[in-house]
Amino acid sequence: MKPLDALQSRVRRLAEELAKFGAVGAVAFVVDLGGFNLLRYGLDHHGPLEHKPLTARTISVVLATLVAYFGNRHWTWKDRPRRAVHHEYALFFLLNFAALVVNLAILGVANYVLGLHDPLSNLVANLVGIGLGTLMRFWSYRRFVFRAPVGVNADGEPDPRLSSPV
């Protein structure tokens, strides 16, 4: 395969993964922010966790993480080999926990340091946290959770580091 053809193939594969990851992420995003807003603000501006933004955020992120795991495992990276389910699931949740910590830190600063309790400020804080977490998640899922088979790089190409010079 010519170098330009190989590059185009890699870019196509990466674009397809990004599109699928984005679609799964969009569904998880709706679950996440919709869940947060229902828990925090309810339908009448008085949700069951109105005065507990970090608890509401944690619950909504856990629900969204479940959606994201199943979408990514069974669609985005369905062709990647599976590990033991408990190992893959634990790693997925550990990486999402790291992203949650970042998200909670940003939301906590907005609410408790800056005193911004209104829905718009919470939305902005959540969007910043989700944005940073999304970048980290795509890279880490692809690299650590849904890994390419041994001898193949993350783009599905033979790993040149494993080939012997002839």
XYZ file of N, CA and C in Angstrom:
498
model
N 0.848 -1.174 0.000
C 0.000 0.000 0.000
C 0.896 1.241 0.000
N 0.554 2.207 -0.814
C 1.325 3.443 -0.899
C 1.156 4.240 0.386
N 2.167 5.037 0.738
C 2.063 5.825 1.976
C 0.831 6.733 2.006
N 0.504 7.360 0.871
C -0.666 8.240 0.844
C -1.958 7.449 1.025
N -2.035 6.271 0.407
C -3.213 5.414 0.576
C -3.349 4.953 2.023
N -2.222 4.615 2.625
C -2.235 4.183 4.023
C -2.699 5.318 4.927
N -2.229 6.523 4.662
C -2.641 7.677 5.462
C -4.133 7.937 5.297
N -4.625 7.880 4.063
C -6.049 8.089 3.826
C -6.893 7.028 4.530
N -6.424 5.809 4.511
C -7.130 4.727 5.183
C -7.186 4.973 6.687
N -6.074 5.393 7.265
C -6.019 5.674 8.708
C -6.956 6.817 9.069
N -6.939 7.870 8.246
C -7.793 9.029 8.507
C -9.265 8.627 8.406
N -9.602 7.812 7.389
C -10.984 7.342 7.240
C -11.434 6.543 8.462
N -10.576 5.628 8.904
C -10.910 4.800 10.066
C -11.067 5.660 11.326
N -10.156 6.607 11.504
C -10.236 7.492 12.668
C -11.501 8.349 12.601
N -11.824 8.868 11.416
C -13.034 9.686 11.257
C -14.285 8.869 11.576
N -14.298 7.612 11.146
C -15.440 6.746 11.445
C -15.556 6.509 12.953
N -14.429 6.241 13.604
C -14.448 6.051 15.057
C -14.916 7.323 15.755
N -14.402 8.467 15.328
C -14.807 9.732 15.949
C -16.300 9.986 15.770
N -16.837 9.691 14.578
C -18.264 9.899 14.333
C -19.114 9.002 15.234
N -18.741 7.732 15.340
C -19.486 6.812 16.197
C -19.352 7.219 17.664
N -18.126 7.542 18.074
C -17.886 7.992 19.445
C -18.722 9.242 19.737
N -18.787 10.145 18.766
C -19.573 11.362 18.930
C -21.060 11.090 19.042
N -21.562 10.153 18.245
C -22.988 9.813 18.313
C -23.334 9.178 19.657
N -22.498 8.249 20.101
C -22.709 7.635 21.417
C -22.611 8.714 22.493
N -21.626 9.584 22.351
C -21.448 10.675 23.309
C -22.628 11.625 23.338
N -23.250 11.867 22.184
C -24.411 12.754 22.142
C -25.578 12.173 22.942
N -25.785 10.878 22.805
C -26.849 10.226 23.583
C -26.506 10.290 25.072
N -25.258 9.976 25.414
C -24.832 10.032 26.815
C -24.927 11.465 27.351
N -24.636 12.439 26.504
C -24.729 13.852 26.879
C -26.154 14.218 27.276
N -27.129 13.759 26.482
C -28.536 14.036 26.790
C -28.922 13.379 28.116
N -28.488 12.140 28.310
C -28.765 11.445 29.570
C -28.114 12.195 30.732
N -26.872 12.620 30.531
C -26.113 13.300 31.575
C -26.749 14.642 31.956
N -26.830 15.549 31.001
C -27.361 16.876 31.343
C -28.852 16.847 31.638
N -29.584 16.001 30.915
C -31.011 15.882 31.215
C -31.229 15.349 32.622
N -30.461 14.313 32.974
C -30.564 13.756 34.323
C -30.173 14.768 35.392
N -29.069 15.477 35.147
C -28.623 16.499 36.110
C -29.699 17.553 36.314
N -30.227 18.074 35.216
C -31.225 19.140 35.324
C -32.513 18.662 35.984
N -32.941 17.437 35.692
C -34.134 16.914 36.361
C -33.894 16.729 37.858
N -32.723 16.196 38.202
C -32.419 15.994 39.621
C -32.235 17.318 40.358
N -31.594 18.255 39.726
C -31.277 19.535 40.386
C -32.441 20.507 40.348
N -33.093 20.618 39.202
C -34.117 21.650 39.030
C -35.529 21.103 38.848
N -35.651 19.814 38.577
C -36.974 19.226 38.375
C -37.708 19.896 37.238
N -38.988 19.736 37.205
C -39.803 20.382 36.180
C -40.338 21.721 36.667
N -40.204 21.973 37.957
C -40.740 23.207 38.545
C -39.662 24.013 39.271
N -38.411 23.851 38.883
C -37.257 24.544 39.469
C -36.947 24.101 40.892
N -37.516 22.979 41.323
C -37.249 22.439 42.654
C -37.094 20.930 42.548
N -35.933 20.495 42.102
C -35.692 19.071 41.938
C -35.397 18.391 43.256
N -35.392 17.066 43.272
C -35.148 16.324 44.516
C -33.732 16.553 45.082
N -32.798 16.949 44.245
C -31.437 17.233 44.717
C -31.081 18.694 44.461
N -32.047 19.559 44.666
C -31.908 20.987 44.385
C -30.686 21.605 45.066
N -30.418 21.212 46.284
C -29.301 21.806 47.035
C -28.083 20.890 47.086
N -28.041 19.901 46.215
C -26.921 18.959 46.176
C -26.430 18.796 44.734
N -25.789 19.833 44.187
C -25.386 19.757 42.778
C -24.359 18.659 42.493
N -23.467 18.404 43.424
C -22.448 17.386 43.169
C -23.035 15.974 43.207
N -24.017 15.763 44.066
C -24.703 14.466 44.101
C -25.502 14.259 42.815
N -26.219 15.298 42.395
C -26.983 15.221 41.151
C -26.046 14.944 39.971
N -24.903 15.592 39.974
C -23.932 15.409 38.888
C -23.381 13.992 38.876
N -23.070 13.479 40.046
C -22.528 12.123 40.141
C -23.527 11.102 39.610
N -24.777 11.214 40.000
C -25.808 10.275 39.538
C -25.979 10.365 38.024
N -26.038 11.586 37.512
C -26.248 11.734 36.070
C -25.049 11.219 35.273
N -23.857 11.396 35.785
C -22.656 10.901 35.095
C -22.618 9.375 35.114
N -22.994 8.761 36.222
C -23.003 7.295 36.284
C -23.994 6.726 35.261
N -25.176 7.320 35.166
C -26.157 6.859 34.175
C -25.637 7.045 32.751
N -25.035 8.189 32.490
C -24.489 8.458 31.154
C -23.321 7.526 30.839
N -22.545 7.178 31.851
C -21.411 6.275 31.657
C -21.890 4.881 31.254
N -22.973 4.429 31.841
C -23.550 3.137 31.447
C -23.968 3.158 29.977
N -24.624 4.228 29.574
C -25.033 4.376 28.178
C -23.797 4.386 27.276
N -22.782 5.147 27.663
C -21.561 5.270 26.855
C -20.822 3.938 26.743
N -20.756 3.194 27.825
C -20.054 1.912 27.764
C -20.708 0.991 26.738
N -22.009 0.814 26.857
C -22.691 -0.109 25.959
C -22.651 0.377 24.512
N -22.791 1.675 24.292
C -22.709 2.206 22.932
C -21.334 2.037 22.323
N -20.305 2.333 23.092
C -18.943 2.217 22.570
C -18.512 0.760 22.415
N -18.861 -0.082 23.358
C -18.464 -1.493 23.271
C -19.177 -2.190 22.109
N -20.458 -1.902 21.934
C -21.244 -2.652 20.964
C -21.422 -1.957 19.616
N -20.839 -0.741 19.471
C -20.953 -0.075 18.182
C -19.630 0.561 17.759
N -19.128 1.525 18.533
C -17.914 2.245 18.127
C -16.736 1.306 17.928
N -16.459 0.479 18.920
C -15.306 -0.419 18.862
C -15.743 -1.882 18.944
N -16.848 -2.214 18.282
C -17.365 -3.587 18.326
C -16.406 -4.588 17.707
N -15.550 -4.139 16.792
C -14.626 -5.045 16.122
C -13.351 -5.303 16.922
N -13.168 -4.576 18.000
C -11.974 -4.773 18.822
C -12.169 -5.990 19.721
N -11.087 -6.720 19.974
C -11.221 -7.903 20.843
C -11.689 -7.512 22.244
N -12.414 -8.416 22.847
C -12.907 -8.189 24.209
C -11.926 -8.757 25.206
N -11.859 -8.094 26.310
C -11.147 -8.633 27.469
C -12.203 -9.271 28.349
N -11.773 -9.756 29.480
C -12.756 -10.208 30.462
C -13.665 -9.014 30.755
N -14.964 -9.241 30.725
C -15.917 -8.142 30.860
C -15.668 -7.346 32.134
N -15.399 -8.028 33.239
C -15.186 -7.295 34.489
C -13.947 -6.403 34.403
N -12.920 -6.843 33.707
C -11.698 -6.034 33.564
C -11.968 -4.814 32.680
N -12.610 -5.043 31.547
C -12.916 -3.961 30.614
C -13.847 -2.943 31.268
N -14.853 -3.429 31.937
C -15.831 -2.565 32.600
C -15.176 -1.757 33.717
N -14.343 -2.407 34.504
C -13.665 -1.703 35.602
C -12.748 -0.611 35.067
N -12.012 -0.910 34.018
C -11.120 0.085 33.423
C -11.930 1.243 32.846
N -13.023 0.933 32.170
C -13.898 1.960 31.606
C -14.402 2.890 32.702
N -14.878 2.306 33.796
C -15.404 3.130 34.886
C -14.305 3.894 35.619
N -13.130 3.335 35.733
C -12.017 4.039 36.356
C -11.660 5.292 35.552
N -11.585 5.163 34.237
C -11.287 6.320 33.389
C -12.418 7.338 33.447
N -13.651 6.874 33.512
C -14.770 7.794 33.644
C -14.793 8.458 35.015
N -14.326 7.746 36.034
C -14.229 8.341 37.362
C -13.249 9.509 37.342
N -12.118 9.334 36.657
C -11.138 10.424 36.539
C -11.776 11.631 35.854
N -12.553 11.384 34.794
C -13.233 12.478 34.102
C -14.294 13.108 35.007
N -14.958 12.302 35.821
C -15.954 12.819 36.761
C -15.304 13.740 37.788
N -14.136 13.375 38.270
C -13.433 14.207 39.255
C -13.152 15.591 38.666
N -12.702 15.623 37.431
C -12.454 16.907 36.759
C -13.758 17.690 36.655
N -14.823 17.010 36.241
C -16.111 17.659 36.080
C -16.640 18.199 37.406
N -16.542 17.393 38.457
C -17.008 17.835 39.774
C -16.184 19.004 40.302
N -14.895 18.995 40.031
C -14.037 20.100 40.471
C -14.486 21.407 39.817
N -14.753 21.356 38.533
C -15.193 22.565 37.822
C -16.557 23.023 38.334
N -17.490 22.096 38.503
C -18.816 22.436 39.016
C -18.729 22.934 40.462
N -17.876 22.306 41.256
C -17.694 22.734 42.651
C -17.140 24.139 42.748
N -16.160 24.462 41.924
C -15.600 25.825 41.918
C -16.688 26.828 41.537
N -17.474 26.500 40.516
C -18.539 27.408 40.086
C -19.546 27.648 41.207
N -19.965 26.569 41.889
C -21.003 26.696 42.911
C -20.498 27.203 44.251
N -19.355 26.657 44.700
C -18.938 26.929 46.077
C -17.834 27.964 46.212
N -17.071 28.191 45.169
C -16.028 29.215 45.237
C -16.530 30.515 44.617
N -17.117 30.404 43.431
C -17.600 31.595 42.734
C -19.035 31.965 43.106
N -19.751 31.055 43.793
C -21.124 31.326 44.224
C -22.120 31.391 43.073
N -21.843 30.680 41.995
C -22.720 30.692 40.826
C -23.646 29.474 40.889
N -24.894 29.705 41.297
C -25.841 28.603 41.509
C -26.934 28.530 40.445
N -26.945 29.476 39.531
C -28.021 29.540 38.544
C -27.838 28.474 37.460
N -28.921 28.113 36.783
C -28.847 27.062 35.755
C -27.839 27.360 34.634
N -27.731 28.593 34.195
C -26.797 28.912 33.114
C -25.348 28.698 33.540
N -24.997 29.128 34.732
C -23.629 28.935 35.236
C -23.320 27.452 35.400
N -24.297 26.703 35.896
C -24.108 25.260 36.046
C -23.969 24.595 34.679
N -24.725 25.060 33.700
C -24.620 24.511 32.343
C -23.227 24.770 31.770
N -22.731 25.981 31.924
C -21.396 26.317 31.407
C -20.332 25.470 32.104
N -20.417 25.359 33.427
C -19.446 24.546 34.166
C -19.498 23.089 33.707
N -20.707 22.569 33.525
C -20.858 21.187 33.061
C -20.309 21.011 31.648
N -20.548 21.961 30.771
C -20.053 21.866 29.395
C -18.520 21.890 29.346
N -17.913 22.727 30.165
C -16.447 22.762 30.219
C -15.922 21.413 30.713
N -16.515 20.896 31.780
C -16.102 19.603 32.314
C -16.321 18.473 31.330
N -17.439 18.486 30.634
C -17.735 17.452 29.643
C -16.744 17.545 28.477
N -16.434 18.748 28.054
C -15.486 18.928 26.950
C -14.115 18.368 27.274
N -13.602 18.718 28.443
C -12.292 18.192 28.846
C -12.338 16.672 29.016
N -13.406 16.186 29.614
C -13.554 14.749 29.811
C -13.677 13.984 28.507
N -14.334 14.571 27.522
C -14.518 13.906 26.233
C -13.188 13.685 25.527
N -12.339 14.686 25.551
C -11.013 14.534 24.934
C -10.235 13.402 25.598
N -10.260 13.398 26.921
C -9.556 12.361 27.657
C -10.163 10.988 27.391
N -11.486 10.907 27.347
C -12.159 9.622 27.156
C -11.857 9.000 25.797
N -11.938 9.786 24.721
C -11.695 9.207 23.403
C -10.305 8.589 23.340
N -9.337 9.346 23.763
C -7.963 8.847 23.727
C -7.810 7.613 24.614
N -8.308 7.661 25.842
C -8.074 6.561 26.776
C -8.892 5.318 26.432
N -10.125 5.469 25.930
C -10.907 4.293 25.535
C -10.194 3.569 24.410
N -9.773 4.347 23.434
C -9.126 3.791 22.247
C -7.791 3.148 22.619
N -7.075 3.731 23.524
C -5.730 3.272 23.889
C -5.742 2.153 24.922
N -6.648 2.231 25.910
C -6.583 1.309 27.033
C -7.761 0.340 27.156
N -8.966 0.784 26.845
C -10.136 -0.052 27.091
C -10.447 -0.949 25.892
N -10.632 -0.337 24.738
C -10.990 -1.081 23.530
C -9.766 -1.133 22.630
N -8.759 -1.836 23.073
C -7.466 -1.875 22.387
C -7.522 -2.696 21.112
N -6.643 -2.299 20.199
C -6.476 -3.083 18.971
C -5.766 -4.381 19.340
N -5.925 -5.421 18.529
C -5.251 -6.696 18.811
C -3.725 -6.531 18.818
N -3.041 -7.447 19.465
C -1.587 -7.432 19.508
C -1.059 -7.494 18.080
N -0.077 -6.658 17.780
C 0.513 -6.615 16.454
C -0.180 -5.652 15.516
N -1.245 -4.989 16.007
C -1.991 -4.027 15.205
C -2.069 -2.737 16.009
N -1.816 -1.587 15.347
C -1.906 -0.329 16.078
C -3.367 0.088 16.233
N -3.612 1.186 16.915
C -4.975 1.628 17.202
C -5.752 1.973 15.940
N -5.060 2.175 14.812
C -5.725 2.489 13.554
C -6.052 1.249 12.745
N -5.752 0.065 13.281
C -6.037 -1.173 12.577
C -4.949 -1.596 11.608
N -3.850 -0.870 11.584
C -2.730 -1.179 10.696
C -1.724 -2.045 11.439
N -0.960 -2.875 10.716
C 0.109 -3.633 11.377
C 1.065 -2.663 12.070
N 1.439 -2.990 13.278
C 2.318 -2.123 14.061
C 3.760 -2.297 13.565
N 4.338 -1.249 12.968
C 5.701 -1.380 12.409
C 6.748 -1.641 13.480
N 6.462 -1.310 14.715
C 7.429 -1.559 15.786
C 7.577 -3.041 16.065
N 6.580 -3.824 15.637
C 6.626 -5.259 15.904
C 7.111 -6.079 14.704
N 7.359 -5.396 13.588
C 7.843 -6.137 12.419
C 9.361 -6.240 12.460
N 9.864 -7.336 11.942
C 11.317 -7.527 11.957
C 11.909 -7.056 10.652
N 13.078 -6.419 10.712
C 13.710 -5.965 9.467
C 14.194 -7.167 8.678
N 13.938 -7.135 7.396
C 14.328 -8.255 6.546
C 15.302 -7.776 5.496
